[in-house]
mmCIF file of C-alpha atoms in Angstrom:
data_model
loop_
_atom_site.group_PDB
_atom_site.id
_atom_site.type_symbol
_atom_site.label_atom_id
_atom_site.label_comp_id
_atom_site.label_asym_id
_atom_site.label_seq_id
_atom_site.Cartn_x
_atom_site.Cartn_y
_atom_site.Cartn_z
ATOM 1 C CA MET W 1 0.082 -0.241 -0.172
ATOM 2 C CA ALA W 2 1.279 3.087 -1.232
ATOM 3 C CA SER W 3 2.354 5.759 1.713
ATOM 4 C CA TRP W 4 3.740 9.283 1.707
ATOM 5 C CA SER W 5 6.267 11.401 4.789
ATOM 6 C CA PRO W 6 7.606 13.983 5.030
ATOM 7 C CA SER W 7 10.861 12.605 3.812
ATOM 8 C CA SER W 8 9.267 10.670 0.770
ATOM 9 C CA LEU W 9 8.901 14.259 -0.790
ATOM 10 C CA PRO W 10 10.768 17.878 -1.408
ATOM 11 C CA LEU W 11 10.259 20.700 1.836
ATOM 12 C CA LEU W 12 7.570 22.511 0.579
ATOM 13 C CA GLY W 13 6.609 25.528 1.892
ATOM 14 C CA LEU W 14 4.347 28.089 1.686
ATOM 15 C CA LEU W 15 6.649 30.060 -0.659
ATOM 16 C CA SER W 16 6.190 27.043 -3.655
ATOM 17 C CA PHE W 17 2.649 27.753 -3.411
ATOM 18 C CA LEU W 18 2.701 31.373 -4.197
ATOM 19 C CA LEU W 19 4.835 30.504 -6.771
ATOM 20 C CA LEU W 20 4.814 28.439 -10.355
ATOM 21 C CA HIS W 21 7.519 25.441 -8.869
ATOM 22 C CA PRO W 22 8.401 22.519 -10.647
ATOM 23 C CA ILE W 23 8.479 19.391 -8.798
ATOM 24 C CA THR W 24 10.340 16.249 -8.973
ATOM 25 C CA THR W 25 10.039 13.153 -7.041
ATOM 26 C CA THR W 26 12.552 9.779 -7.533
ATOM 27 C CA THR W 27 11.245 8.107 -3.864
ATOM 28 C CA ALA W 28 9.685 3.977 -3.946
ATOM 29 C CA ALA W 29 6.882 4.795 -2.810
ATOM 30 C CA ALA W 30 5.858 7.779 -5.578
ATOM 31 C CA SER W 31 6.627 5.549 -8.659
ATOM 32 C CA THR W 32 4.879 2.470 -6.852
ATOM 33 C CA ALA W 33 1.543 4.631 -6.780
ATOM 34 C CA GLY W 34 2.225 5.740 -10.325
ATOM 35 C CA ILE W 35 1.591 9.156 -9.430
ATOM 36 C CA ARG W 36 2.577 11.894 -11.992
ATOM 37 C CA LEU W 37 4.479 15.718 -9.593
ATOM 38 C CA GLY W 38 4.047 18.079 -12.105
ATOM 39 C CA ILE W 39 3.969 22.294 -11.972
ATOM 40 C CA ILE W 40 2.691 23.933 -8.522
ATOM 41 C CA ARG W 41 0.355 25.897 -10.301
ATOM 42 C CA LYS W 42 -0.814 29.131 -7.836
ATOM 43 C CA PRO W 43 -3.441 28.200 -5.151
ATOM 44 C CA SER W 44 -6.556 27.396 -5.861
ATOM 45 C CA PRO W 45 -9.209 29.072 -3.925
ATOM 46 C CA ASP W 46 -10.613 25.938 -2.514
ATOM 47 C CA VAL W 47 -7.438 25.859 -1.062
ATOM 48 C CA PRO W 48 -6.795 28.008 2.060
ATOM 49 C CA ILE W 49 -3.434 29.693 3.123
ATOM 50 C CA PHE W 50 -2.328 28.481 6.974
ATOM 51 C CA LYS W 51 -0.444 30.419 9.228
ATOM 52 C CA GLU W 52 2.408 28.059 10.766
ATOM 53 C CA ALA W 53 1.987 26.872 14.021
ATOM 54 C CA PRO W 54 4.265 26.474 16.649
ATOM 55 C CA ALA W 55 6.716 23.821 17.080
ATOM 56 C CA PHE W 56 5.294 21.445 20.218
ATOM 57 C CA ARG W 57 7.720 19.670 22.185
ATOM 58 C CA ASN W 58 7.625 16.690 24.932
ATOM 59 C CA GLY W 59 8.073 17.638 27.694
ATOM 60 C CA GLU W 60 10.872 16.080 30.141
ATOM 61 C CA THR W 61 8.505 12.964 32.333
ATOM 62 C CA CYS W 62 7.422 11.446 27.483
ATOM 63 C CA GLY W 63 9.520 8.747 26.853
ATOM 64 C CA SER W 64 10.809 7.531 23.055
ATOM 65 C CA PRO W 65 8.856 9.004 20.159
ATOM 66 C CA LYS W 66 10.466 6.084 17.619
ATOM 67 C CA THR W 67 8.876 3.801 20.787
ATOM 68 C CA ASP W 68 6.423 5.585 22.577
ATOM 69 C CA ARG W 69 4.429 6.138 19.735
ATOM 70 C CA ILE W 70 0.429 7.157 19.972
ATOM 71 C CA HIS W 71 -1.097 7.359 15.543
ATOM 72 C CA VAL W 72 -3.887 8.895 15.215
ATOM 73 C CA ALA W 73 -5.862 8.543 12.426
ATOM 74 C CA MET W 74 -7.368 11.433 9.738
ATOM 75 C CA THR W 75 -8.986 12.112 6.909
ATOM 76 C CA LEU W 76 -7.756 14.668 4.193
ATOM 77 C CA ASP W 77 -9.020 16.754 1.762
ATOM 78 C CA ALA W 78 -9.254 20.101 0.943
ATOM 79 C CA ASN W 79 -13.135 20.823 1.577
ATOM 80 C CA TYR W 80 -12.258 20.042 5.653
ATOM 81 C CA LEU W 81 -8.796 21.289 5.337
ATOM 82 C CA ARG W 82 -9.302 23.697 7.619
ATOM 83 C CA GLY W 83 -10.681 21.184 9.803
ATOM 84 C CA THR W 84 -8.358 19.713 10.096
ATOM 85 C CA MET W 85 -5.425 21.829 10.727
ATOM 86 C CA ALA W 86 -7.058 23.101 13.593
ATOM 87 C CA ALA W 87 -7.629 18.973 15.627
ATOM 88 C CA VAL W 88 -3.897 19.185 14.545
ATOM 89 C CA LEU W 89 -3.176 22.556 16.567
ATOM 90 C CA SER W 90 -5.315 21.574 19.128
ATOM 91 C CA ILE W 91 -4.250 17.478 19.516
ATOM 92 C CA LEU W 92 -0.693 18.635 19.293
ATOM 93 C CA GLN W 93 -1.281 22.348 22.248
ATOM 94 C CA HIS W 94 -2.744 19.791 24.586
ATOM 95 C CA SER W 95 0.089 17.374 24.312
ATOM 96 C CA THR W 96 2.195 16.505 27.030
ATOM 97 C CA CYS W 97 4.405 14.517 24.064
ATOM 98 C CA PRO W 98 3.117 15.825 21.099
ATOM 99 C CA GLU W 99 7.228 14.439 19.832
ATOM 100 C CA ASN W 100 5.103 10.816 20.419
ATOM 101 C CA VAL W 101 1.974 11.455 18.675
ATOM 102 C CA GLU W 102 1.406 9.880 14.716
ATOM 103 C CA PHE W 103 -0.557 11.642 12.185
ATOM 104 C CA HIS W 104 -1.578 9.278 9.836
ATOM 105 C CA PHE W 105 -3.753 10.850 6.798
ATOM 106 C CA LEU W 106 -6.226 9.002 4.590
ATOM 107 C CA TRP W 107 -6.395 11.158 1.221
ATOM 108 C CA ALA W 108 -8.857 10.008 -1.403
ATOM 109 C CA ARG W 109 -6.287 11.252 -4.746
ATOM 110 C CA TYR W 110 -2.538 13.225 -4.380
ATOM 111 C CA GLU W 111 -3.906 17.144 -3.944
ATOM 112 C CA PRO W 112 -0.253 18.890 -4.294
ATOM 113 C CA LEU W 113 -1.534 21.639 -1.895
ATOM 114 C CA VAL W 114 -3.315 19.945 0.585
ATOM 115 C CA PHE W 115 0.403 18.413 1.590
ATOM 116 C CA SER W 116 2.657 21.815 1.008
ATOM 117 C CA SER W 117 0.198 23.560 3.367
ATOM 118 C CA ILE W 118 0.177 20.018 5.492
ATOM 119 C CA LYS W 119 4.477 20.902 5.166
ATOM 120 C CA SER W 120 4.475 24.468 6.043
ATOM 121 C CA THR W 121 1.901 25.027 8.687
ATOM 122 C CA PHE W 122 3.369 22.509 11.058
ATOM 123 C CA PRO W 123 7.272 21.878 9.547
ATOM 124 C CA TYR W 124 7.887 19.753 12.728
ATOM 125 C CA LEU W 125 4.824 16.967 12.199
ATOM 126 C CA ASN W 126 5.716 13.585 12.462
ATOM 127 C CA PHE W 127 2.988 12.349 9.869
ATOM 128 C CA ARG W 128 2.043 9.234 7.015
ATOM 129 C CA VAL W 129 0.192 9.660 3.984
ATOM 130 C CA TYR W 130 -2.081 7.106 2.569
ATOM 131 C CA ARG W 131 -3.953 6.333 -0.689
ATOM 132 C CA PHE W 132 -7.405 5.538 -0.577
ATOM 133 C CA ASP W 133 -8.990 3.703 -3.212
ATOM 134 C CA SER W 134 -11.861 5.292 -3.633
ATOM 135 C CA ASN W 135 -13.116 2.338 -5.815
ATOM 136 C CA LYS W 136 -13.297 -0.029 -2.705
ATOM 137 C CA VAL W 137 -16.824 1.565 -1.845
ATOM 138 C CA ARG W 138 -18.210 3.458 -5.356
ATOM 139 C CA GLY W 139 -20.518 -0.195 -5.881
ATOM 140 C CA LYS W 140 -21.340 -0.368 -2.318
ATOM 141 C CA ILE W 141 -22.297 3.582 -0.686
ATOM 142 C CA SER W 142 -26.081 4.164 -1.153
ATOM 143 C CA LYS W 143 -27.880 7.406 -1.090
ATOM 144 C CA SER W 144 -28.140 9.190 2.876
ATOM 145 C CA ILE W 145 -30.438 12.412 3.682
ATOM 146 C CA ARG W 146 -27.359 14.180 3.180
ATOM 147 C CA GLN W 147 -24.963 14.979 0.565
ATOM 148 C CA ALA W 148 -21.760 15.052 2.742
ATOM 149 C CA LEU W 149 -21.278 12.061 4.258
ATOM 150 C CA ASP W 150 -22.402 9.695 0.645
ATOM 151 C CA GLN W 151 -18.592 10.743 -0.104
ATOM 152 C CA PRO W 152 -16.251 7.962 -0.852
ATOM 153 C CA LEU W 153 -14.012 8.921 1.199
ATOM 154 C CA ASN W 154 -16.227 9.039 4.463
ATOM 155 C CA TYR W 155 -16.075 5.320 4.493
ATOM 156 C CA ALA W 156 -12.848 6.181 4.635
ATOM 157 C CA ARG W 157 -12.535 4.681 8.818
ATOM 158 C CA ILE W 158 -14.062 1.028 7.187
ATOM 159 C CA TYR W 159 -10.799 0.483 5.441
ATOM 160 C CA GLN W 160 -8.353 2.035 8.057
ATOM 161 C CA ALA W 161 -6.728 -0.800 9.735
ATOM 162 C CA ASP W 162 -6.211 -2.742 5.535
ATOM 163 C CA ILE W 163 -4.657 0.636 4.307
ATOM 164 C CA ILE W 164 -2.189 2.031 7.559
ATOM 165 C CA SER W 165 0.976 0.735 7.407
ATOM 166 C CA ALA W 166 1.018 -2.939 9.532
ATOM 167 C CA ASN W 167 3.425 -2.204 11.517
ATOM 168 C CA VAL W 168 1.120 -0.282 13.340
ATOM 169 C CA LYS W 169 -1.709 -2.157 15.948
ATOM 170 C CA ARG W 170 -2.981 0.207 17.110
ATOM 171 C CA VAL W 171 -5.283 3.238 16.138
ATOM 172 C CA ILE W 172 -7.094 6.669 17.600
ATOM 173 C CA TYR W 173 -9.470 7.758 14.466
ATOM 174 C CA LEU W 174 -11.146 11.336 14.267
ATOM 175 C CA ASP W 175 -13.417 12.760 12.257
ATOM 176 C CA SER W 176 -11.444 15.999 11.172
ATOM 177 C CA ASP W 177 -14.794 18.499 12.749
ATOM 178 C CA LEU W 178 -13.412 18.573 16.608
ATOM 179 C CA VAL W 179 -10.619 19.576 18.158
ATOM 180 C CA VAL W 180 -8.919 18.177 22.060
ATOM 181 C CA VAL W 181 -9.044 20.102 24.423
ATOM 182 C CA ASP W 182 -6.956 17.003 27.505
ATOM 183 C CA ASP W 183 -4.316 15.593 26.866
ATOM 184 C CA VAL W 184 -5.035 13.172 23.436
ATOM 185 C CA ALA W 185 -2.110 9.981 25.455
ATOM 186 C CA LYS W 186 -5.598 9.431 27.708
ATOM 187 C CA LEU W 187 -7.248 8.563 25.902
ATOM 188 C CA TRP W 188 -4.811 6.401 23.534
ATOM 189 C CA GLU W 189 -4.369 4.962 27.292
ATOM 190 C CA VAL W 190 -7.475 2.997 27.453
ATOM 191 C CA ASP W 191 -7.818 -0.028 28.106
ATOM 192 C CA LEU W 192 -10.099 -1.647 25.294
ATOM 193 C CA GLY W 193 -10.409 -4.637 27.796
ATOM 194 C CA GLY W 194 -10.258 -7.359 23.836
ATOM 195 C CA LYS W 195 -12.202 -5.278 22.230
ATOM 196 C CA VAL W 196 -11.595 -4.844 18.771
ATOM 197 C CA LEU W 197 -13.200 -0.902 19.265
ATOM 198 C CA ALA W 198 -13.242 1.126 22.667
ATOM 199 C CA ALA W 199 -15.743 4.999 22.081
ATOM 200 C CA PRO W 200 -18.147 7.210 23.970
ATOM 201 C CA GLU W 201 -21.138 4.893 24.155
ATOM 202 C CA TYR W 202 -24.835 6.920 24.415
ATOM 203 C CA CYS W 203 -27.411 4.215 26.111
ATOM 204 C CA HIS W 204 -30.239 6.765 26.964
ATOM 205 C CA ALA W 205 -30.708 7.167 22.662
ATOM 206 C CA ASN W 206 -32.893 5.738 20.674
ATOM 207 C CA PHE W 207 -31.127 2.982 19.097
ATOM 208 C CA THR W 208 -34.312 2.345 16.804
ATOM 209 C CA LYS W 209 -33.744 5.321 15.076
ATOM 210 C CA TYR W 210 -30.295 4.599 13.271
ATOM 211 C CA PHE W 211 -32.220 1.491 11.183
ATOM 212 C CA THR W 212 -36.030 1.394 9.412
ATOM 213 C CA GLU W 213 -38.701 -0.049 9.538
ATOM 214 C CA VAL W 214 -37.671 -2.527 6.498
ATOM 215 C CA PHE W 215 -34.433 -3.418 8.983
ATOM 216 C CA TRP W 216 -37.260 -3.732 12.300
ATOM 217 C CA SER W 217 -40.439 -5.896 10.378
ATOM 218 C CA ASP W 218 -37.620 -8.360 8.610
ATOM 219 C CA PRO W 219 -37.848 -11.350 11.217
ATOM 220 C CA ASP W 220 -34.376 -12.139 10.517
ATOM 221 C CA LEU W 221 -32.202 -8.473 10.534
ATOM 222 C CA ALA W 222 -33.943 -7.644 13.379
ATOM 223 C CA LYS W 223 -32.382 -10.795 15.508
ATOM 224 C CA THR W 224 -29.311 -9.196 14.351
ATOM 225 C CA PHE W 225 -28.817 -7.378 18.088
ATOM 226 C CA GLN W 226 -30.182 -10.317 19.923
ATOM 227 C CA GLY W 227 -27.884 -11.438 22.649
ATOM 228 C CA ARG W 228 -26.401 -7.685 22.417
ATOM 229 C CA ASN W 229 -27.605 -4.742 24.627
ATOM 230 C CA PRO W 230 -26.763 -2.436 21.705
ATOM 231 C CA CYS W 231 -25.760 1.401 21.771
ATOM 232 C CA TYR W 232 -25.415 4.450 19.477
ATOM 233 C CA PHE W 233 -21.650 5.535 19.636
ATOM 234 C CA ASN W 234 -20.230 8.131 17.565
ATOM 235 C CA THR W 235 -17.568 6.794 14.845
ATOM 236 C CA GLY W 236 -15.978 10.072 14.711
ATOM 237 C CA VAL W 237 -13.651 9.060 17.730
ATOM 238 C CA MET W 238 -12.701 5.920 17.707
ATOM 239 C CA ILE W 239 -9.784 3.889 19.704
ATOM 240 C CA VAL W 240 -9.636 1.095 17.682
ATOM 241 C CA ASP W 241 -7.617 -2.392 17.547
ATOM 242 C CA VAL W 242 -5.842 -2.787 14.281
ATOM 243 C CA ASP W 243 -4.108 -5.650 14.743
ATOM 244 C CA LYS W 244 -7.835 -7.636 15.833
ATOM 245 C CA TRP W 245 -9.992 -5.719 13.302
ATOM 246 C CA ARG W 246 -7.392 -7.057 10.788
ATOM 247 C CA ARG W 247 -7.587 -10.437 11.876
ATOM 248 C CA GLY W 248 -10.958 -10.741 12.888
ATOM 249 C CA GLY W 249 -11.796 -9.235 9.344
ATOM 250 C CA TYR W 250 -14.056 -6.776 10.112
ATOM 251 C CA THR W 251 -13.640 -4.257 7.161
ATOM 252 C CA GLN W 252 -15.528 -7.056 5.654
ATOM 253 C CA LYS W 253 -18.469 -8.043 8.138
ATOM 254 C CA VAL W 254 -19.301 -4.408 7.840
ATOM 255 C CA GLU W 255 -18.691 -4.890 3.445
ATOM 256 C CA GLU W 256 -21.303 -7.176 3.824
ATOM 257 C CA TRP W 257 -23.902 -4.581 5.617
ATOM 258 C CA MET W 258 -23.730 -2.283 3.318
ATOM 259 C CA THR W 259 -24.578 -4.996 0.543
ATOM 260 C CA VAL W 260 -27.395 -5.164 2.590
ATOM 261 C CA GLN W 261 -28.305 -2.055 2.530
ATOM 262 C CA LYS W 262 -27.924 -2.057 -1.290
ATOM 263 C CA GLN W 263 -30.481 -4.380 -1.337
ATOM 264 C CA LYS W 264 -32.945 -2.626 0.741
ATOM 265 C CA ARG W 265 -32.871 -0.077 2.229
ATOM 266 C CA ILE W 266 -32.235 -0.500 6.108
ATOM 267 C CA TYR W 267 -30.638 3.085 7.154
ATOM 268 C CA HIS W 268 -31.205 6.244 6.438
ATOM 269 C CA LEU W 269 -26.910 7.693 7.364
ATOM 270 C CA GLY W 270 -23.748 6.251 5.427
ATOM 271 C CA SER W 271 -20.634 4.565 6.963
ATOM 272 C CA LEU W 272 -22.592 4.639 11.238
ATOM 273 C CA PRO W 273 -25.384 1.645 10.576
ATOM 274 C CA PRO W 274 -22.666 -0.668 9.175
ATOM 275 C CA PHE W 275 -20.635 -0.321 12.216
ATOM 276 C CA LEU W 276 -23.633 -0.112 14.179
ATOM 277 C CA LEU W 277 -24.569 -3.256 12.957
ATOM 278 C CA VAL W 278 -21.386 -5.238 13.783
ATOM 279 C CA LEU W 279 -20.107 -3.783 16.694
ATOM 280 C CA ALA W 280 -23.253 -1.525 18.826
ATOM 281 C CA GLY W 281 -22.902 -3.736 22.408
ATOM 282 C CA ASN W 282 -19.737 -5.344 21.882
ATOM 283 C CA ILE W 283 -16.938 -2.050 22.080
ATOM 284 C CA LYS W 284 -15.591 -0.474 24.737
ATOM 285 C CA GLY W 285 -17.410 2.008 26.675
ATOM 286 C CA VAL W 286 -14.640 5.920 26.932
ATOM 287 C CA ASP W 287 -15.578 8.612 29.087
ATOM 288 C CA HIS W 288 -17.891 9.850 27.169
ATOM 289 C CA ARG W 289 -15.726 13.809 28.389
ATOM 290 C CA TRP W 290 -14.412 12.697 25.272
ATOM 291 C CA ASN W 291 -17.093 13.245 22.167
ATOM 292 C CA GLN W 292 -19.542 16.114 23.446
ATOM 293 C CA HIS W 293 -20.840 15.956 20.356
ATOM 294 C CA GLY W 294 -23.402 16.677 17.848
ATOM 295 C CA LEU W 295 -22.628 20.292 17.759
ATOM 296 C CA GLY W 296 -22.981 20.916 13.705
ATOM 297 C CA GLY W 297 -27.192 20.279 14.995
ATOM 298 C CA ASP W 298 -28.727 17.993 13.306
ATOM 299 C CA ASN W 299 -27.799 16.769 9.315
ATOM 300 C CA LEU W 300 -30.554 18.035 7.834
ATOM 301 C CA GLU W 301 -30.277 22.294 8.901
ATOM 302 C CA GLY W 302 -27.378 22.098 11.929
ATOM 303 C CA LYS W 303 -29.059 24.185 13.573
ATOM 304 C CA CYS W 304 -27.391 25.893 16.842
ATOM 305 C CA ARG W 305 -26.310 23.432 20.032
ATOM 306 C CA SER W 306 -25.213 23.846 23.899
ATOM 307 C CA LEU W 307 -22.775 22.567 25.080
ATOM 308 C CA HIS W 308 -24.253 18.951 27.458
ATOM 309 C CA PRO W 309 -23.581 19.778 30.598
ATOM 310 C CA GLY W 310 -19.831 17.117 32.406
ATOM 311 C CA PRO W 311 -16.227 17.659 31.740
ATOM 312 C CA ILE W 312 -14.683 18.074 28.435
ATOM 313 C CA SER W 313 -12.115 16.667 26.717
ATOM 314 C CA LEU W 314 -12.916 16.493 23.073
ATOM 315 C CA LEU W 315 -15.771 18.610 20.874
ATOM 316 C CA HIS W 316 -16.663 17.395 17.941
ATOM 317 C CA TRP W 317 -19.233 19.277 15.021
ATOM 318 C CA SER W 318 -20.810 16.264 14.422
ATOM 319 C CA GLY W 319 -23.877 17.216 12.204
ATOM 320 C CA LYS W 320 -24.506 19.248 8.720
ATOM 321 C CA GLY W 321 -23.411 22.806 11.105
ATOM 322 C CA LYS W 322 -19.464 23.656 10.528
ATOM 323 C CA PRO W 323 -17.618 26.317 13.003
ATOM 324 C CA TRP W 324 -15.208 27.275 9.979
ATOM 325 C CA LEU W 325 -18.381 28.317 7.957
ATOM 326 C CA ARG W 326 -20.424 30.056 9.991
ATOM 327 C CA LEU W 327 -17.710 32.110 11.589
ATOM 328 C CA ASP W 328 -17.276 33.248 8.226
ATOM 329 C CA SER W 329 -20.872 33.645 7.022
ATOM 330 C CA ARG W 330 -21.259 36.368 11.015
ATOM 331 C CA LYS W 331 -23.179 33.830 12.104
ATOM 332 C CA PRO W 332 -21.949 31.449 14.606
ATOM 333 C CA CYS W 333 -23.058 29.564 17.368
ATOM 334 C CA THR W 334 -22.029 29.673 20.732
ATOM 335 C CA VAL W 335 -20.099 27.222 21.206
ATOM 336 C CA ASP W 336 -18.138 27.102 17.409
ATOM 337 C CA HIS W 337 -16.433 29.864 19.340
ATOM 338 C CA LEU W 338 -15.287 27.466 20.498
ATOM 339 C CA TRP W 339 -13.208 26.620 17.628
ATOM 340 C CA ALA W 340 -12.134 29.603 16.639
ATOM 341 C CA PRO W 341 -8.721 30.066 18.762
ATOM 342 C CA TYR W 342 -7.487 26.469 16.921
ATOM 343 C CA ASP W 343 -8.385 28.174 13.367
ATOM 344 C CA LEU W 344 -5.098 28.411 11.464
ATOM 345 C CA TYR W 345 -6.494 30.293 9.081
ATOM 346 C CA ARG W 346 -4.659 33.656 7.446
ATOM 347 C CA SER W 347 -8.715 35.397 7.049
ATOM 348 C CA SER W 348 -9.407 34.493 10.339
ATOM 349 C CA ILE W 349 -8.759 37.396 12.012
ATOM 350 C CA ASN W 350 -11.076 39.685 10.829
ATOM 351 C CA TYR W 351 -14.129 37.432 12.534
ATOM 352 C CA LEU W 352 -11.855 36.654 16.278
ATOM 353 C CA GLU W 353 -11.975 40.848 15.802
ATOM 354 C CA GLY W 354 -14.941 41.112 13.927
#
C-alpha cells in the first residue's frame, strides 16, 4: 500500500504554492503509486492558506518518540482541510508528549496544495499519508440524508486497518470537525478490555431510529442484535485495535451490511449504521467527555446546540453545521467560538476582531 511521509517529498513551504514551482521525485513510494508530480500552480481558491503553527516539544517525562508512539488516523481533503488543521493544532497544543504523536492521513487522491499546506503549517509534524482507493466503495454507497455523508472518503475509516502501515497495531481515529482540549495520551491509554474498538456509548439514545422499518419488520434482520445490548456510538472518535480488526475480518463484516443496504434500504445515514450493526453492544465504553458531539446540529438544518453538562476533553461538530462556515458567515453559534482559537486560516483574524 503506497504511503508518503514528510521525507518522501521535497520540503514545500508557503512560497512553493504562491509561485510556480516544479517538483520532481524519485521516491519508490511515489513511483509505485503511479503519481505524476508536475507543476504546482497558483493556489486554488478551494484550498485556504494557513499560518505556521508553533513547534511543540516533549515534556521531561516523555518516553522516546520512536518507541512510545501515539497513532492518530484522520481523513484528508481540501474541503475539510481547515478543520483538519484545527484538530491537529489542538492535539499538539494539549499533549504532554506532542513529538510522540504520529498522524496517519487517508486521502482519496494526491493533492499537492493540501500536502504543502500541511508541511508549511506544521514543519515538525510526524505524519504519513496513504491513498484510499475510492473504487472500494463506489458500488457500495447508498444515498443518505446528507450529501456529505455519501462521499467515498467518509467510508475510509472502514478500511483504515488495511491501509495504514502493518506495524501499527492500534490507532485513534478522529473526524476533521473536532478539537481536542485534553491530553490525547489519556485516550490512547484506554484499556480496550479485549474488544476491537472503544468509543463513548450513548445508551439513552433511541437506538431503533438508526434503522428503517424495513429492517425491524424483517424477522431475520431484527435478530441481528439478539444477545447484545446495543447502544449508539459515534464513529468520529474511536480507539481501534487495528491488528485485531485485521485478524477478525471486520472490514468484510461491515461491507456485508453495506451490500444488504443496497438490496433493501435498512438505514438512512452513511457509514455509521454498518458499524453499529457489526459492533454495537460489543465495544469498550469510554467516558463521554471524549466526544461532546452534535455541536454541528442535526444532519438536515444544522441548528445551534448548546454543550451537554459535564467535563469536556473533546468538542465535536458532527452534524451539518461546521464552525468555520458559520464563523465566516458571521452567524456563528455560541459553541463555535470554542473552535475559533485553533483556526489557523490566515483570514480568521477578520472575525476574531469583528
